[in-house]
XYZ file of C-alpha atoms in Angstrom:
349
model
C 12.555 26.743 -29.156
C 8.839 25.690 -30.044
C 6.183 26.418 -27.607
C 3.633 23.637 -26.246
C 0.590 25.057 -25.878
C -2.603 22.808 -26.098
C -6.006 24.599 -26.823
C -9.018 24.665 -24.271
C -10.814 22.752 -27.130
C -9.577 19.862 -27.352
C -11.548 18.770 -24.128
C -14.127 18.607 -26.860
C -12.432 15.671 -27.835
C -11.485 14.520 -24.097
C -12.422 11.935 -21.589
C -11.030 12.155 -17.795
C -10.487 9.107 -16.217
C -9.116 8.702 -12.546
C -8.435 5.280 -11.213
C -8.845 4.504 -7.496
C -7.260 0.814 -6.706
C -6.979 0.327 -3.166
C -4.508 -2.516 -1.612
C -4.408 -3.557 1.927
C -0.825 -3.562 3.173
C -1.203 -6.182 5.695
C 1.038 -3.897 7.954
C 0.024 -2.738 11.566
C 1.648 -0.220 13.531
C 4.507 -1.410 16.350
C 3.576 -0.861 20.003
C 5.342 -0.522 22.870
C 3.591 -3.566 24.618
C 5.254 -5.817 21.557
C 8.973 -5.081 22.448
C 7.565 -6.469 26.272
C 7.695 -2.741 27.889
C 11.417 -2.003 27.038
C 12.443 1.472 27.424
C 12.222 3.219 24.204
C 12.723 7.259 23.251
C 9.892 9.332 23.273
C 7.853 9.865 20.207
C 8.959 13.473 19.776
C 12.615 12.112 18.567
C 11.270 8.152 17.098
C 8.841 6.300 15.993
C 8.064 2.396 16.021
C 7.837 0.621 13.009
C 5.088 -1.717 11.760
C 4.565 -5.094 11.763
C 3.027 -7.736 8.686
C 0.326 -9.887 9.842
C 0.032 -12.028 6.526
C 2.152 -13.213 4.128
C 3.452 -10.704 1.665
C 3.501 -12.950 -1.009
C -0.306 -13.635 -0.997
C -0.966 -10.099 -1.505
C 1.640 -9.635 -4.807
C -0.994 -10.895 -7.210
C -3.154 -7.356 -6.329
C -0.068 -5.071 -7.187
C 0.421 -6.442 -10.179
C -3.191 -6.061 -11.440
C -3.009 -2.052 -10.255
C 0.085 -1.944 -12.293
C -1.461 -2.768 -15.341
C -3.972 -1.114 -15.395
C -1.542 1.878 -14.651
C 0.563 0.572 -18.032
C -2.413 0.139 -19.950
C -4.041 3.754 -19.350
C -0.320 5.327 -19.907
C -0.267 3.433 -23.447
C -3.470 4.740 -24.274
C -3.716 8.002 -22.697
C -1.973 10.824 -20.910
C -1.454 12.042 -17.433
C -4.117 14.812 -16.380
C -5.001 15.916 -13.156
C -5.841 13.296 -11.108
C -5.729 10.690 -13.114
C -5.937 10.679 -17.003
C -6.959 12.134 -20.244
C -8.085 9.718 -22.932
C -9.333 9.964 -26.575
C -13.234 9.761 -26.273
C -13.574 7.508 -28.982
C -11.251 5.118 -27.194
C -13.367 5.245 -23.852
C -15.416 2.219 -24.795
C -12.011 -0.391 -25.702
C -10.053 1.432 -22.162
C -13.211 0.736 -20.019
C -13.580 -2.974 -21.450
C -9.944 -3.528 -20.257
C -10.598 -2.176 -16.458
C -13.596 -4.291 -16.464
C -11.234 -7.403 -17.577
C -8.830 -6.563 -14.697
C -11.217 -5.734 -12.209
C -12.953 -9.232 -12.781
C -9.162 -10.867 -12.424
C -8.762 -8.306 -9.252
C -12.160 -9.473 -7.752
C -11.608 -13.089 -8.048
C -8.164 -12.601 -6.698
C -9.159 -11.437 -3.534
C -12.615 -13.801 -3.122
C -9.990 -16.434 -3.232
C -7.574 -14.487 -0.922
C -10.262 -14.179 1.861
C -11.513 -17.804 1.712
C -7.995 -18.898 2.696
C -7.328 -16.043 4.919
C -7.733 -17.045 8.320
C -5.563 -20.211 7.154
C -2.958 -18.202 5.731
C -2.807 -16.119 8.367
C -1.682 -19.019 11.159
C 0.316 -20.525 8.656
C 2.597 -17.224 8.902
C 2.160 -17.136 12.716
C 3.657 -20.628 12.723
C 6.451 -19.421 10.501
C 7.236 -16.635 13.122
C 6.035 -18.541 16.113
C 8.679 -16.892 18.137
C 7.304 -13.448 17.368
C 3.087 -15.324 17.428
C 2.008 -13.385 20.003
C 2.737 -10.289 18.721
C 1.121 -11.213 15.397
C -2.155 -12.158 17.114
C -2.786 -9.026 19.086
C -3.182 -7.030 15.856
C -5.393 -9.428 13.800
C -8.033 -7.962 11.863
C -10.725 -10.225 10.153
C -11.659 -11.315 6.493
C -14.217 -8.431 6.505
C -12.146 -5.603 7.751
C -9.665 -6.732 4.764
C -12.726 -6.957 2.177
C -13.149 -3.231 2.502
C -9.828 -2.236 1.879
C -8.885 -3.850 -1.096
C -11.112 -1.831 -4.347
C -10.735 -1.318 -7.979
C -12.882 1.135 -9.586
C -12.667 4.207 -11.772
C -14.336 6.844 -12.451
C -15.011 8.598 -16.190
C -16.146 11.857 -16.955
C -16.624 14.921 -19.275
C -14.309 18.048 -18.528
C -15.548 21.485 -19.180
C -14.276 25.054 -18.226
C -15.836 26.878 -15.953
C -17.746 29.687 -17.898
C -19.638 31.862 -15.799
C -20.513 32.124 -11.959
C -21.980 35.074 -10.230
C -18.245 35.387 -8.159
C -15.767 36.419 -11.744
C -12.702 35.511 -9.801
C -13.647 31.849 -9.660
C -14.062 31.743 -13.295
C -10.399 33.685 -13.881
C -8.959 31.296 -11.166
C -10.472 28.057 -11.969
C -7.240 26.638 -13.052
C -8.202 24.426 -15.940
C -7.149 26.526 -18.653
C -3.438 25.906 -17.594
C -3.918 22.322 -16.712
C -5.070 21.771 -20.110
C -2.301 24.072 -21.683
C 0.616 21.745 -20.337
C -1.321 18.698 -21.552
C 0.963 18.951 -25.095
C 4.163 19.269 -23.082
C 3.344 15.992 -20.703
C 2.134 14.315 -23.834
C 5.734 14.827 -25.209
C 7.212 14.361 -21.929
C 5.678 10.778 -21.830
C 6.859 9.572 -24.888
C 10.590 10.818 -24.203
C 10.097 8.740 -21.393
C 9.006 5.637 -23.132
C 11.848 6.226 -25.553
C 14.581 5.712 -22.941
C 12.898 2.990 -22.033
C 11.967 1.302 -25.330
C 15.909 2.526 -26.035
C 17.413 0.763 -22.928
C 14.842 -2.667 -23.332
C 15.608 -2.897 -26.817
C 17.711 -1.461 -29.171
C 20.074 -0.574 -26.347
C 23.611 -2.212 -27.938
C 22.235 -3.927 -30.259
C 23.536 -5.412 -34.010
C 20.410 -7.550 -35.015
C 16.744 -7.403 -33.571
C 13.514 -9.529 -34.143
C 10.154 -8.027 -35.407
C 9.353 -7.890 -31.946
C 11.221 -4.706 -31.764
C 8.544 -3.336 -33.728
C 6.382 -3.852 -30.635
C 6.885 -1.105 -28.515
C 7.024 1.295 -31.046
C 3.664 0.143 -32.340
C 2.261 0.971 -29.206
C 3.427 4.546 -28.566
C 2.622 5.444 -32.383
C -0.988 4.459 -31.295
C -1.284 6.060 -28.205
C -0.292 9.182 -30.513
C -2.244 8.696 -33.230
C -5.392 8.400 -30.770
C -4.172 11.835 -28.899
C -3.232 13.526 -32.359
C -5.540 16.528 -31.254
C -4.225 17.502 -28.178
C -1.208 19.961 -29.868
C -0.619 20.616 -33.149
C 2.913 18.602 -33.101
C 1.702 14.956 -31.994
C 0.366 14.494 -35.209
C 3.448 15.067 -37.208
C 5.386 12.483 -34.933
C 3.050 9.988 -35.303
C 3.756 10.093 -38.802
C 7.661 10.061 -39.008
C 6.677 6.531 -36.704
C 4.643 5.528 -39.209
C 6.915 5.985 -42.070
C 9.939 4.773 -40.458
C 7.562 1.184 -39.687
C 6.458 1.277 -43.362
C 10.026 1.263 -44.081
C 10.692 -2.009 -42.357
C 11.454 -5.475 -43.751
C 8.057 -8.029 -43.612
C 9.975 -10.728 -42.995
C 13.570 -11.937 -41.334
C 15.335 -9.778 -38.511
C 15.862 -6.270 -38.533
C 19.691 -5.575 -39.363
C 21.980 -2.800 -40.826
C 20.582 0.380 -42.218
C 17.448 -0.638 -41.139
C 18.309 -1.049 -37.692
C 20.338 1.856 -37.268
C 16.869 3.973 -38.845
C 15.040 2.698 -35.689
C 18.135 3.120 -33.330
C 18.018 7.008 -34.719
C 14.201 7.235 -34.649
C 14.398 6.014 -30.887
C 17.078 8.069 -29.658
C 15.087 11.519 -31.743
C 11.857 10.208 -30.113
C 14.322 10.408 -25.960
C 14.659 14.044 -27.017
C 11.825 16.425 -26.950
C 13.714 19.600 -27.814
C 14.505 17.890 -31.072
C 11.201 16.054 -31.793
C 9.195 19.153 -31.724
C 11.544 20.814 -33.878
C 11.659 18.534 -36.585
C 7.676 17.791 -35.976
C 7.532 21.657 -36.702
C 9.293 21.079 -40.325
C 6.589 18.453 -41.107
C 4.053 21.096 -40.476
C 5.817 23.445 -42.337
C 5.596 20.854 -45.296
C 9.240 18.660 -45.230
C 7.769 15.049 -45.328
C 8.614 12.494 -42.651
C 10.729 10.685 -45.333
C 13.301 13.636 -44.886
C 13.488 13.404 -41.516
C 14.223 9.487 -41.609
C 16.690 9.990 -44.305
C 18.292 12.323 -42.038
C 18.918 9.989 -39.195
C 20.719 7.823 -41.688
C 23.324 10.606 -43.004
C 25.036 11.337 -39.895
C 28.448 10.120 -38.922
C 27.295 6.999 -37.889
C 25.858 4.657 -35.397
C 27.721 3.794 -32.050
C 27.669 1.346 -29.883
C 28.927 -0.203 -26.572
C 30.742 -3.440 -27.775
C 33.550 -5.789 -26.403
C 35.318 -5.839 -29.702
C 34.832 -5.132 -33.677
C 32.426 -8.218 -33.916
C 29.407 -6.053 -32.073
C 29.574 -3.510 -34.744
C 27.649 -2.999 -37.292
C 27.966 -2.580 -40.952
C 28.391 0.883 -41.859
C 28.933 1.786 -38.561
C 32.255 3.820 -37.236
C 34.822 3.247 -35.045
C 33.715 6.285 -32.912
C 35.023 6.806 -29.243
C 35.583 9.256 -27.007
C 38.825 9.148 -24.759
C 38.343 5.073 -25.854
C 35.262 4.521 -24.605
C 32.461 3.425 -26.706
C 29.401 5.705 -26.817
C 25.571 3.945 -26.071
C 23.725 5.211 -28.461
C 23.493 7.150 -32.076
C 25.223 10.309 -33.199
C 22.015 12.360 -34.764
C 23.211 14.775 -36.973
C 21.318 17.948 -37.670
C 18.628 17.155 -39.911
C 19.764 18.851 -43.254
C 16.471 21.033 -45.069
C 16.362 22.881 -47.859
C 16.499 26.998 -47.077
C 13.371 26.707 -48.340
C 10.100 24.416 -48.197
C 9.366 22.081 -51.167
C 7.692 23.432 -54.434
C 4.068 22.272 -53.342
C 4.790 21.533 -49.559
C 1.942 18.825 -48.758
C 1.749 16.802 -44.944
C 1.926 13.464 -46.628
C -1.257 11.052 -46.426
C -0.342 8.372 -43.986
C -3.615 7.256 -42.608
C -2.986 9.169 -40.086
C -4.229 13.408 -40.874
């Protein structure tokens, strides 16, 4: 297996971004008094739960905005230390999107706080039998305001090269974090590909051009982070070559869909993906990798019957049950490199 090791010099092209989103849970700890002095087990045996003092439905929007920010950073960066490593050249557009989300967060926060007292009163009325328990734990809007925040820190990371104590330099730990960045990126690619397969391509015999959108998003991430590790750019090239083969109009079916399904399954397998990227580095073009995805024994889908089978597929079963993803054959590569090995120019390298 090819070892993925990122060079410390990639920090020259990266910025670290740490995102802090604080949410108020509207929960307060239950007390013995809330239960009317009922005899309870000792605290070293059990602990009381919590109670909600406001309607959680009114707070859902803040969790949604937090998830939106995390998803955006995952699409453009790679997890690094306590946050993300992002391409320095994309810092402006990434911060702009975070500004947009923060503006929406602050707007929703002010709306929530403006109606806070009224919403709490409605919550008490809804649970009037337990109204006293809620009233005993109420907090004011200023308390809530201080616990809801959306902010980030963007900074340059550099290794510690000199210190009066040499141990501090030798045990700084940054080199190990950077070396693992390539592996982290390929793990994220595999996770994204699994999600894409499940949501978009699993069991399909026909897809629209919308099915290309998550692949384009993943391709853009790899292109922006192509300097993180030498095998990243070849994977971006393979994806670009596949996208260029797709028809400009109409639904995607037949061999084109088989190619996309094979590509997604390749992206799901980090070990195989790195191996094929290595072949591109050695001079075998991305087209050879893609062609091999169509030369295997076929593509198998879960199906209720023959109607779900694609043209050009085979009736592959295991103990009478249909598999749920394409079978990828070993890519047949020549015994020696091409006569004039060259990495194809796809506008990425």
